[in-house]
Amino acid sequence: EKDLLEHNEKLRSDPNFDPGFRQLADMSEVSEIHVSSNLIKRTAQDQCFTPGVRRAFIAKPGAVFGMARMYALHAESLGQVIEVFRDRGSAEAWLGL
């Protein structure tokens, strides 16, 4: 939980972070979720990326994939563009990498 809450703050304080960067977050090795849906919603509302920037999450089918989709849906209300993929190739293609 602490890691999730600190993630955006670490990005914001990094002088090399550009909020216009595209993001690829690979969660394919994550096997368990130990956070509540309320925390997912709260962190999705705390965005440091520029609205409209493409961000791709990779997750295996199951709970991690579902939570990533929940995060993406909540972040969409702030203009965030996040898609969740099951494989790296599809995510990279969507990001134009």
PDB file of C-alpha atoms in Angstrom:
ATOM      1  CA  GLU A   1       0.000   0.000   0.000  1.00  0.00           C
ATOM      2  CA  LYS A   2       2.780   2.409   0.953  1.00  0.00           C
ATOM      3  CA  ASP A   3       4.540   1.815  -2.397  1.00  0.00           C
ATOM      4  CA  LEU A   4       1.407   2.707  -4.328  1.00  0.00           C
ATOM      5  CA  LEU A   5       0.877   5.910  -2.382  1.00  0.00           C
ATOM      6  CA  GLU A   6       4.502   7.020  -2.814  1.00  0.00           C
ATOM      7  CA  HIS A   7       4.846   6.219  -6.529  1.00  0.00           C
ATOM      8  CA  ASN A   8       3.458   9.474  -8.009  1.00  0.00           C
ATOM      9  CA  GLU A   9       5.209  11.565  -5.373  1.00  0.00           C
ATOM     10  CA  LYS A  10       8.539  10.006  -6.362  1.00  0.00           C
ATOM     11  CA  LEU A  11       7.819  10.758 -10.018  1.00  0.00           C
ATOM     12  CA  ARG A  12       6.824  14.365  -9.301  1.00  0.00           C
ATOM     13  CA  SER A  13      10.018  14.996  -7.320  1.00  0.00           C
ATOM     14  CA  ASP A  14      12.322  13.434  -9.944  1.00  0.00           C
ATOM     15  CA  PRO A  15      13.879  16.268 -11.998  1.00  0.00           C
ATOM     16  CA  ASN A  16      14.165  13.912 -14.996  1.00  0.00           C
ATOM     17  CA  PHE A  17      10.471  12.991 -15.017  1.00  0.00           C
ATOM     18  CA  ASP A  18       8.535  14.366 -17.973  1.00  0.00           C
ATOM     19  CA  PRO A  19       4.744  14.123 -17.478  1.00  0.00           C
ATOM     20  CA  GLY A  20       4.410  13.810 -21.263  1.00  0.00           C
ATOM     21  CA  PHE A  21       6.332  10.524 -21.380  1.00  0.00           C
ATOM     22  CA  ARG A  22       4.466   7.411 -22.425  1.00  0.00           C
ATOM     23  CA  GLN A  23       4.492   4.726 -19.750  1.00  0.00           C
ATOM     24  CA  LEU A  24       4.856   0.956 -19.911  1.00  0.00           C
ATOM     25  CA  ALA A  25       4.200  -0.733 -16.567  1.00  0.00           C
ATOM     26  CA  ASP A  26       4.854  -4.477 -16.574  1.00  0.00           C
ATOM     27  CA  MET A  27       2.928  -6.165 -13.773  1.00  0.00           C
ATOM     28  CA  SER A  28       3.039  -9.621 -15.352  1.00  0.00           C
ATOM     29  CA  GLU A  29       5.040 -11.044 -12.431  1.00  0.00           C
ATOM     30  CA  VAL A  30       2.627  -9.691  -9.802  1.00  0.00           C
ATOM     31  CA  SER A  31       0.607 -12.607  -8.474  1.00  0.00           C
ATOM     32  CA  GLU A  32      -1.300 -11.083  -5.546  1.00  0.00           C
ATOM     33  CA  ILE A  33      -3.016  -7.798  -4.775  1.00  0.00           C
ATOM     34  CA  HIS A  34      -2.907  -6.541  -1.195  1.00  0.00           C
ATOM     35  CA  VAL A  35      -4.744  -3.245  -1.649  1.00  0.00           C
ATOM     36  CA  SER A  36      -8.396  -2.320  -1.508  1.00  0.00           C
ATOM     37  CA  SER A  37     -10.495  -1.121  -4.406  1.00  0.00           C
ATOM     38  CA  ASN A  38     -10.826   2.198  -2.526  1.00  0.00           C
ATOM     39  CA  LEU A  39      -7.040   2.638  -2.584  1.00  0.00           C
ATOM     40  CA  ILE A  40      -6.964   1.844  -6.303  1.00  0.00           C
ATOM     41  CA  LYS A  41      -9.602   4.521  -6.882  1.00  0.00           C
ATOM     42  CA  ARG A  42      -7.751   7.050  -4.705  1.00  0.00           C
ATOM     43  CA  THR A  43      -4.406   6.531  -6.431  1.00  0.00           C
ATOM     44  CA  ALA A  44      -6.078   6.671  -9.860  1.00  0.00           C
ATOM     45  CA  GLN A  45      -7.329  10.156  -8.993  1.00  0.00           C
ATOM     46  CA  ASP A  46      -3.774  11.323  -8.142  1.00  0.00           C
ATOM     47  CA  GLN A  47      -2.282  11.675 -11.615  1.00  0.00           C
ATOM     48  CA  CYS A  48       1.066  13.188 -12.533  1.00  0.00           C
ATOM     49  CA  PHE A  49       0.970  12.337 -16.263  1.00  0.00           C
ATOM     50  CA  THR A  50      -0.302  14.814 -18.838  1.00  0.00           C
ATOM     51  CA  PRO A  51      -3.871  13.996 -19.909  1.00  0.00           C
ATOM     52  CA  GLY A  52      -3.972  12.196 -23.239  1.00  0.00           C
ATOM     53  CA  VAL A  53      -0.541  10.565 -22.912  1.00  0.00           C
ATOM     54  CA  ARG A  54      -0.700   6.862 -23.719  1.00  0.00           C
ATOM     55  CA  ARG A  55       0.110   4.514 -20.860  1.00  0.00           C
ATOM     56  CA  ALA A  56       0.107   0.731 -21.100  1.00  0.00           C
ATOM     57  CA  PHE A  57      -0.074  -1.778 -18.264  1.00  0.00           C
ATOM     58  CA  ILE A  58       0.758  -5.454 -18.739  1.00  0.00           C
ATOM     59  CA  ALA A  59      -0.933  -7.981 -16.439  1.00  0.00           C
ATOM     60  CA  LYS A  60      -1.859 -11.628 -16.493  1.00  0.00           C
ATOM     61  CA  PRO A  61      -5.575 -12.493 -16.528  1.00  0.00           C
ATOM     62  CA  GLY A  62      -7.103 -12.548 -13.063  1.00  0.00           C
ATOM     63  CA  ALA A  63      -7.164 -10.229 -10.074  1.00  0.00           C
ATOM     64  CA  VAL A  64      -4.145  -8.131 -11.091  1.00  0.00           C
ATOM     65  CA  PHE A  65      -5.592  -7.553 -14.559  1.00  0.00           C
ATOM     66  CA  GLY A  66      -8.949  -6.610 -13.021  1.00  0.00           C
ATOM     67  CA  MET A  67      -7.405  -4.126 -10.604  1.00  0.00           C
ATOM     68  CA  ALA A  68      -5.345  -2.579 -13.410  1.00  0.00           C
ATOM     69  CA  ARG A  69      -8.544  -2.146 -15.453  1.00  0.00           C
ATOM     70  CA  MET A  70     -10.279  -0.598 -12.427  1.00  0.00           C
ATOM     71  CA  TYR A  71      -7.392   1.862 -12.054  1.00  0.00           C
ATOM     72  CA  ALA A  72      -7.551   2.742 -15.766  1.00  0.00           C
ATOM     73  CA  LEU A  73     -11.303   3.327 -15.673  1.00  0.00           C
ATOM     74  CA  HIS A  74     -11.058   5.652 -12.670  1.00  0.00           C
ATOM     75  CA  ALA A  75      -8.154   7.570 -14.240  1.00  0.00           C
ATOM     76  CA  GLU A  76     -10.080   8.106 -17.492  1.00  0.00           C
ATOM     77  CA  SER A  77     -12.227  10.717 -15.755  1.00  0.00           C
ATOM     78  CA  LEU A  78      -9.076  12.871 -15.553  1.00  0.00           C
ATOM     79  CA  GLY A  79      -8.278  12.479 -19.244  1.00  0.00           C
ATOM     80  CA  GLN A  80      -5.780   9.670 -18.716  1.00  0.00           C
ATOM     81  CA  VAL A  81      -5.404   7.154 -21.552  1.00  0.00           C
ATOM     82  CA  ILE A  82      -4.493   3.792 -20.046  1.00  0.00           C
ATOM     83  CA  GLU A  83      -4.937   0.385 -21.656  1.00  0.00           C
ATOM     84  CA  VAL A  84      -4.280  -2.955 -19.987  1.00  0.00           C
ATOM     85  CA  PHE A  85      -2.709  -5.752 -22.035  1.00  0.00           C
ATOM     86  CA  ARG A  86      -1.950  -9.409 -21.455  1.00  0.00           C
ATOM     87  CA  ASP A  87       1.323  -9.367 -23.402  1.00  0.00           C
ATOM     88  CA  ARG A  88       4.248  -7.005 -23.903  1.00  0.00           C
ATOM     89  CA  GLY A  89       4.158  -7.060 -27.720  1.00  0.00           C
ATOM     90  CA  SER A  90       0.609  -5.701 -27.869  1.00  0.00           C
ATOM     91  CA  ALA A  91       1.378  -3.038 -25.268  1.00  0.00           C
ATOM     92  CA  GLU A  92       4.513  -1.875 -27.082  1.00  0.00           C
ATOM     93  CA  ALA A  93       2.692  -1.781 -30.435  1.00  0.00           C
ATOM     94  CA  TRP A  94      -0.095   0.338 -28.936  1.00  0.00           C
ATOM     95  CA  LEU A  95       2.502   2.726 -27.485  1.00  0.00           C
ATOM     96  CA  GLY A  96       4.268   2.941 -30.828  1.00  0.00           C
ATOM     97  CA  LEU A  97       7.531   1.456 -29.535  1.00  0.00           C
TER      98      LEU A  97
END
